[in-house]
mmCIF file of C-alpha atoms in Angstrom:
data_model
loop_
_atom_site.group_PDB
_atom_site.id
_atom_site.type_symbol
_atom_site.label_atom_id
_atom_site.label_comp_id
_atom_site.label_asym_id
_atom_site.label_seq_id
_atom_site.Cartn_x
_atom_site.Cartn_y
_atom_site.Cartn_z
ATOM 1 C CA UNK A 1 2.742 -17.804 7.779
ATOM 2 C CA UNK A 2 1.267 -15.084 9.291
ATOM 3 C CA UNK A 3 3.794 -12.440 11.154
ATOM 4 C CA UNK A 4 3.175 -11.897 15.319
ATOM 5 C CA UNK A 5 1.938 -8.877 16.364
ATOM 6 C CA UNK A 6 3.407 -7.317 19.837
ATOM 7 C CA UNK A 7 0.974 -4.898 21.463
ATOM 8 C CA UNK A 8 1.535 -2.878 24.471
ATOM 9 C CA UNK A 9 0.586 -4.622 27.474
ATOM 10 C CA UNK A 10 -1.963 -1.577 28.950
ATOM 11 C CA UNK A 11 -2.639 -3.573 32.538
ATOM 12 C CA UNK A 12 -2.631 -7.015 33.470
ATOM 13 C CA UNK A 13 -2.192 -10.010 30.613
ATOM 14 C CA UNK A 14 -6.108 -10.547 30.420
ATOM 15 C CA UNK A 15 -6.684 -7.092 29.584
ATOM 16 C CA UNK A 16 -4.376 -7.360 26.901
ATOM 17 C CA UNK A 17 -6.387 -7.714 23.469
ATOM 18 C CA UNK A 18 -4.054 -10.093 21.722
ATOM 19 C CA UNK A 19 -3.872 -12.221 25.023
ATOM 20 C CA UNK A 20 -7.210 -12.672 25.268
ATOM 21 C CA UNK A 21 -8.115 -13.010 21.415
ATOM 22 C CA UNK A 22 -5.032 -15.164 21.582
ATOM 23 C CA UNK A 23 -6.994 -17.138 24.468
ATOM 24 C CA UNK A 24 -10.002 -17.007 23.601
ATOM 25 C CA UNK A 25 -10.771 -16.479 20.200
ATOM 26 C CA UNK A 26 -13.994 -15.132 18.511
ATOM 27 C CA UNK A 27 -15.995 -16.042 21.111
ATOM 28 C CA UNK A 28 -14.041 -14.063 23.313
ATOM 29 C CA UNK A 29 -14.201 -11.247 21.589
ATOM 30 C CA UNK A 30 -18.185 -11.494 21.475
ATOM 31 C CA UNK A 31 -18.564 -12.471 25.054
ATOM 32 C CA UNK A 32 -16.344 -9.143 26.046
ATOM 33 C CA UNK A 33 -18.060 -6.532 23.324
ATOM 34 C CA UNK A 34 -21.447 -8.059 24.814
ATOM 35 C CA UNK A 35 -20.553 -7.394 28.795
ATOM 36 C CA UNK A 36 -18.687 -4.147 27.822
ATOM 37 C CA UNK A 37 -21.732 -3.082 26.152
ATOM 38 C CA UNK A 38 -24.738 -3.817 29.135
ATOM 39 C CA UNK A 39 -23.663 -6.021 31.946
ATOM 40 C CA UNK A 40 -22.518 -3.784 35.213
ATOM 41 C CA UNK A 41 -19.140 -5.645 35.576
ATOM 42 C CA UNK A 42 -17.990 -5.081 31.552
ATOM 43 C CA UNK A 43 -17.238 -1.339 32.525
ATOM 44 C CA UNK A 44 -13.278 -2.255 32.837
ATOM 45 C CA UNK A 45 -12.966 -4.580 29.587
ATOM 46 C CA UNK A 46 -10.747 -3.254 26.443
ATOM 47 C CA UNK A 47 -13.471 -2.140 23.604
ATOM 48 C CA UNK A 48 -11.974 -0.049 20.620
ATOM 49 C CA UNK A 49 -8.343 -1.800 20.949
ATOM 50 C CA UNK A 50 -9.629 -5.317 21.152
ATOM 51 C CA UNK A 51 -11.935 -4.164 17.897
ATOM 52 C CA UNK A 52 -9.004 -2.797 16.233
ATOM 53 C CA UNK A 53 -6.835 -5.925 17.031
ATOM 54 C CA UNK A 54 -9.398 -8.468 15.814
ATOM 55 C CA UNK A 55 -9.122 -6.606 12.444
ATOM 56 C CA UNK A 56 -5.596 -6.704 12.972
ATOM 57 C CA UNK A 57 -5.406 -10.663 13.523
ATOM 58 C CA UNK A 58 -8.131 -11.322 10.765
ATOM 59 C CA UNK A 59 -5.885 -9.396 7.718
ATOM 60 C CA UNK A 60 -3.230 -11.628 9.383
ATOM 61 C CA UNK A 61 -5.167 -14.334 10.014
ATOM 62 C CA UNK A 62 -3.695 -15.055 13.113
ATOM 63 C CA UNK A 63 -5.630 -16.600 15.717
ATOM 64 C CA UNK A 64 -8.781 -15.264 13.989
ATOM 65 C CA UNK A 65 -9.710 -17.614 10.589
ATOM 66 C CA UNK A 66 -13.080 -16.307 9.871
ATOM 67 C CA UNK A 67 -13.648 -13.988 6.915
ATOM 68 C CA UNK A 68 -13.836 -10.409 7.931
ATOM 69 C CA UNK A 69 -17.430 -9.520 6.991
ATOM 70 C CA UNK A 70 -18.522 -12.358 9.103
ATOM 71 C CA UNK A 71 -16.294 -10.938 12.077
ATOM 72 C CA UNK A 72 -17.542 -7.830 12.018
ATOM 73 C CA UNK A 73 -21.474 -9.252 11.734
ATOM 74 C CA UNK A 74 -21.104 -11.230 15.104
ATOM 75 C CA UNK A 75 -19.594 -8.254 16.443
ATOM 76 C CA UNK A 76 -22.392 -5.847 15.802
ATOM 77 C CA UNK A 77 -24.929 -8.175 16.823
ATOM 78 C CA UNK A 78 -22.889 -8.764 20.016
ATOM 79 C CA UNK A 79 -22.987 -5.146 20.588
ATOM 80 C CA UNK A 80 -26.359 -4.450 19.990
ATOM 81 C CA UNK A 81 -27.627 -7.410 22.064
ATOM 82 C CA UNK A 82 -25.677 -5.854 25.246
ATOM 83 C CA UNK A 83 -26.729 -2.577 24.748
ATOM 84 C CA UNK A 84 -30.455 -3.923 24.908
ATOM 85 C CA UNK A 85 -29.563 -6.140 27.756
ATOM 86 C CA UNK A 86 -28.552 -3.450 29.398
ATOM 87 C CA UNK A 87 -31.798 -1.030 28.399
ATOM 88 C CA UNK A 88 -33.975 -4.067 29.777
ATOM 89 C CA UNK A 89 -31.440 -4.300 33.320
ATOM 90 C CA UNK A 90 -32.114 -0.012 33.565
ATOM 91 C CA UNK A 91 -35.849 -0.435 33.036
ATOM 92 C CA UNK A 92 -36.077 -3.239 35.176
ATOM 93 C CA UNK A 93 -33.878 -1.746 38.519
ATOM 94 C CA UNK A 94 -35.609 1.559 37.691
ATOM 95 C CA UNK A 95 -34.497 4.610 39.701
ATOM 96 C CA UNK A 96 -32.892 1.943 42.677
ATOM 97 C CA UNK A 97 -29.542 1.812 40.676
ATOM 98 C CA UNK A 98 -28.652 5.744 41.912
ATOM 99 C CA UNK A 99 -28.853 4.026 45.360
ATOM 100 C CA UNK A 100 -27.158 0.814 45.008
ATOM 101 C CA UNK A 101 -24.221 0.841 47.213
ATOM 102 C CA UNK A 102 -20.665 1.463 45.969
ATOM 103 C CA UNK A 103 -18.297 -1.950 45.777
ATOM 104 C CA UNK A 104 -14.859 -3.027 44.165
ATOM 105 C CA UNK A 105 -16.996 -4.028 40.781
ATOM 106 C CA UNK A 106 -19.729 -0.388 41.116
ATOM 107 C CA UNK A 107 -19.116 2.890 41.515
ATOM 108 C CA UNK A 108 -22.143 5.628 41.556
ATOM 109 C CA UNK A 109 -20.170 7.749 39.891
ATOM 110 C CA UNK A 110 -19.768 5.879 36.842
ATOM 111 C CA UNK A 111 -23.726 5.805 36.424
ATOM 112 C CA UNK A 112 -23.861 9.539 37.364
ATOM 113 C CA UNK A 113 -21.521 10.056 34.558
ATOM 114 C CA UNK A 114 -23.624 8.306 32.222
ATOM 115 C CA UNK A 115 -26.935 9.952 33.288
ATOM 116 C CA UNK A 116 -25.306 13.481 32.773
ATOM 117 C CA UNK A 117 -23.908 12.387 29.320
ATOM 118 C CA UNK A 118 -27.687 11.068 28.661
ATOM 119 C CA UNK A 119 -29.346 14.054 29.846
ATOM 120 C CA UNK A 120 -26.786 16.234 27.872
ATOM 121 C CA UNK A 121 -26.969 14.313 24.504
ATOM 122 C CA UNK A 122 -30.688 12.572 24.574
ATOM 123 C CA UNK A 123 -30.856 9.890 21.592
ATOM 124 C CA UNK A 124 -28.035 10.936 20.316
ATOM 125 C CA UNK A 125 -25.907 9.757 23.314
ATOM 126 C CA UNK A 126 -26.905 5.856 22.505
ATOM 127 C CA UNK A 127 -24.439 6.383 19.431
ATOM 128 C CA UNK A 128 -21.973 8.355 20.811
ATOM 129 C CA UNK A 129 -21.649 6.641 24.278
ATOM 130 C CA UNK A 130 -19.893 3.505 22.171
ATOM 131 C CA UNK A 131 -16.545 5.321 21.609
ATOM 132 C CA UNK A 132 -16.289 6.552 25.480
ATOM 133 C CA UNK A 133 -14.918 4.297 27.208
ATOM 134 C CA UNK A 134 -17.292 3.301 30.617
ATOM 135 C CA UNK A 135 -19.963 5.407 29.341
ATOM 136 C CA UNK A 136 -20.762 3.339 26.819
ATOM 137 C CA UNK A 137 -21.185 0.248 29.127
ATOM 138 C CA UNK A 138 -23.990 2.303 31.581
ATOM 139 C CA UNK A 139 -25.538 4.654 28.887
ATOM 140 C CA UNK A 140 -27.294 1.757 27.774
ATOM 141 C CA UNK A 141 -28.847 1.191 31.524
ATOM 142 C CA UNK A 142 -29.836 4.718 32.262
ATOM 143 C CA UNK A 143 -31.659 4.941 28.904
ATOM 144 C CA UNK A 144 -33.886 2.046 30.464
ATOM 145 C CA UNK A 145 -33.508 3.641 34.073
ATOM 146 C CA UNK A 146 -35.048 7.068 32.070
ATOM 147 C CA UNK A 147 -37.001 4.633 30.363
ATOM 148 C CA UNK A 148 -36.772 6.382 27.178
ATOM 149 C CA UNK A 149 -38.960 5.074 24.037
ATOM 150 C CA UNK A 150 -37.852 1.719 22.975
ATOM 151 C CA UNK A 151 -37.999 2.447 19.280
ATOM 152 C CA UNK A 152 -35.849 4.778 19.767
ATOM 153 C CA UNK A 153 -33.586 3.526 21.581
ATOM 154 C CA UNK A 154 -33.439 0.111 19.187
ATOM 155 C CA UNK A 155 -32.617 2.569 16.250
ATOM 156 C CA UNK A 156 -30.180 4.587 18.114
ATOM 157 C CA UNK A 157 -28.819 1.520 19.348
ATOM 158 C CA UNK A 158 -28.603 -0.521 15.875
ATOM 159 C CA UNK A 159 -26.826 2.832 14.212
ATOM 160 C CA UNK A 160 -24.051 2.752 17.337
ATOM 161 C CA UNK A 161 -23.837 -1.155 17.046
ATOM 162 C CA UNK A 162 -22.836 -0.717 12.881
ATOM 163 C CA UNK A 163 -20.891 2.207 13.344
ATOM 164 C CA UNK A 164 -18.376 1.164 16.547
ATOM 165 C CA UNK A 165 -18.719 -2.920 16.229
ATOM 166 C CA UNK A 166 -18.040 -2.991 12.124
ATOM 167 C CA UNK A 167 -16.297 0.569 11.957
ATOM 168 C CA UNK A 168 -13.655 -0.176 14.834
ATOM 169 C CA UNK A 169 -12.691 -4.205 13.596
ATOM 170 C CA UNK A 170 -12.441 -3.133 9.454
ATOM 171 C CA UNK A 171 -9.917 -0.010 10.233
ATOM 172 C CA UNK A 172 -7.938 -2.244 12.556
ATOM 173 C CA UNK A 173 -8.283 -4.698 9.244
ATOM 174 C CA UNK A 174 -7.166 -2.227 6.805
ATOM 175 C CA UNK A 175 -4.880 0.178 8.761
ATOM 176 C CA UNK A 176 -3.472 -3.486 9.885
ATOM 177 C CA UNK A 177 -1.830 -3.997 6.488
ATOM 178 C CA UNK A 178 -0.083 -0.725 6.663
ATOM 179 C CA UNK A 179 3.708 -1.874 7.760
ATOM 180 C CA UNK A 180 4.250 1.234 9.733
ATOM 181 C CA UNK A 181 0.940 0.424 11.741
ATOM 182 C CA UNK A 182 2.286 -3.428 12.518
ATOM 183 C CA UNK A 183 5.746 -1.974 13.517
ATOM 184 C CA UNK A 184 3.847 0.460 15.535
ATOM 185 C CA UNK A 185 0.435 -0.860 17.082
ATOM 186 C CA UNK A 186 1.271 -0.465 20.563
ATOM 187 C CA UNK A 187 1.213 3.108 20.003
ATOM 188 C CA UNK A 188 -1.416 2.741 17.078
ATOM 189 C CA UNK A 189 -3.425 1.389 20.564
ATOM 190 C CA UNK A 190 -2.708 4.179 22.910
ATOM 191 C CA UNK A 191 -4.001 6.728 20.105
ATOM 192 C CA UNK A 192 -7.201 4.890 19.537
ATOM 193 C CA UNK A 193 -8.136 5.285 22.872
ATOM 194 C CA UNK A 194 -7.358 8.868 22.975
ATOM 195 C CA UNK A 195 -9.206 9.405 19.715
ATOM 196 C CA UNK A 196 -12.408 7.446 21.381
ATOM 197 C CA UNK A 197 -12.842 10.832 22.769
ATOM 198 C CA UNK A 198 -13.071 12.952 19.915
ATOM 199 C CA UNK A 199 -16.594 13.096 18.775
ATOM 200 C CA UNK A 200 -17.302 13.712 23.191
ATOM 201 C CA UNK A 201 -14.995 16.777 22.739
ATOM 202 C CA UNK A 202 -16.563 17.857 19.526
ATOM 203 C CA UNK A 203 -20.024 17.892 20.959
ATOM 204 C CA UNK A 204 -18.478 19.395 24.084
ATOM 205 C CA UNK A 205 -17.620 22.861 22.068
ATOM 206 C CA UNK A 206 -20.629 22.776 20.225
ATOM 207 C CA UNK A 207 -22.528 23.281 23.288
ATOM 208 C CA UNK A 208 -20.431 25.380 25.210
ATOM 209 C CA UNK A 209 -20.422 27.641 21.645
ATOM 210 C CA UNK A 210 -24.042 27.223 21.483
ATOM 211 C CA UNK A 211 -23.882 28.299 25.116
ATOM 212 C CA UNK A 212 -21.760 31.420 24.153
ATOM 213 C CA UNK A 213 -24.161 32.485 21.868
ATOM 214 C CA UNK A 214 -27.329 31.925 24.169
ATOM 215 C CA UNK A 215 -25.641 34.167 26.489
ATOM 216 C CA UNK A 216 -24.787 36.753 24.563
ATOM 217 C CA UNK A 217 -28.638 36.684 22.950
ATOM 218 C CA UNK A 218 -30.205 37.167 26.137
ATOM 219 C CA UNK A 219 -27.135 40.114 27.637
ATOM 220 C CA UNK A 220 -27.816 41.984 23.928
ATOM 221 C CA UNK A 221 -32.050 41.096 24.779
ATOM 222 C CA UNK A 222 -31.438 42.555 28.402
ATOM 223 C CA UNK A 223 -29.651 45.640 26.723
ATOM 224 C CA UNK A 224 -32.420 46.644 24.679
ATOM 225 C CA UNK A 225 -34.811 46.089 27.445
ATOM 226 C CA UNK A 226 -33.147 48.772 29.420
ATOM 227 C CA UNK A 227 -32.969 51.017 26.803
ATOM 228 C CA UNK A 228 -36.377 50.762 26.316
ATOM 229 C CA UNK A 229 -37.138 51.340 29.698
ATOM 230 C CA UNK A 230 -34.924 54.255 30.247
ATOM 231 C CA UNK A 231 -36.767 55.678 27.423
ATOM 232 C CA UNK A 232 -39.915 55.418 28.698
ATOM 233 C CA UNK A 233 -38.765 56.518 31.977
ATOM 234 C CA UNK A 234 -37.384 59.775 30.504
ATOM 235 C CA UNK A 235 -40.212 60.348 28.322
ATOM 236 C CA UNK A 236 -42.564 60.331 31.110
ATOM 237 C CA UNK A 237 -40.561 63.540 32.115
#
């Protein structure tokens, strides 16, 4: 018989990945990764816990009787299909989203946070914008707002799908197993979303080294420009 899980209750019940997988099922999960991933009002849904507690519930086989390769399949697709739902929205709304009026469900900030992270990160932010949480619903949207190339975008988009929607549900799956992790996956929770943040901070340094190092290029560039000049000046005398 398989042996309940107790997570930690983050907000209200039907944020609560085990209440809603509990609820729900499958289908749940694949209707949430989908909105999460494109649709406007899937900015507030649980992603990486409700990933990691799927392949929690699937190594138990509670609630969740479907074999895990299977599971994680669905899930990908489900992810990838949002994220291009939410490329087609962008390119469709165009440049009117930056105006569209705050409400309970949209905030402008949310999509200016998302168009920084795009213009900051390019391709590369279709990938990484799938462990942040809320960026990763909108990045999708101002990629089609920018309208970048849609090849591009499709790869980018496939590589993020594989790497969050199967990568996320088969560590829950494994690290699920662990008996420390079941005694502790409230906490287990908490830390996943912290870590969701990681490879944001990591690219974070790298620019601000990269930064650094432009800076100091151009000061020691500047330098020898005005030694070169007060050369010249002096030798003219």
């Amino acid at each position: 018989m398989p042996t309940p899980t107790t997570t930690l209750a983050l907000g209200p019940d039907w944020l609560d990945p085990e209440w809603l997988i509990s609820t729900f099922g499958l289908l749940g999960i694949l209707a949430i990764v989908f909105a999460e991933s494109g649709l406007l009002i899937g900015f507030f849904l649980p992603g990486d816990s409700l990933l990691f507690t799927a392949g929690l519930l699937t190594a138990d086989g509670q609630y969740i009787t479907y074999p895990l390769w299977l599971v994680c399949l669905l899930i990908t697709v489900a992810a990838i299909a949002g994220d291009q739902v939410g490329y087609a929205f962008g390119r469709k709304v165009g440049p009117a989203l930056f105006r569209r009026p705050n409400s309970r469900l949209f905030k402008q900030e949310n999509v200016l946070k998302a168009h920084e992270f795009f213009e900051k990160y390019g391709a590369r932010s279709i990938v990484l914008a799938r462990f942040v949480p809320i960026v990763r619903t909108f990045t999708p949207i101002v990629a089609g707002v920018s309208r970048m190339n849609y090849r591009t975008f499709v790869i980018y988009n496939i590589i993020g799908g594989v790497l969050w929607g199967t990568g996320v549900t088969v560590l829950g799956y494994f690290l699920g197993q662990i008996p420390f992790v079941k005694a502790n996956i409230e906490f287990i929770l908490i830390a996943i979303v912290a870590i969701s943040v990681i490879p944001i901070a990591v690219e974070l340094l790298r620019a601000r080294m990269a930064a650094k190092r432009g800076a100091t290029a151009a000061e020691r560039a500047a330098a020898e420009e005005a030694i070169r000049e007060t050369r010249q000046h002096y030798g003219k005398h």
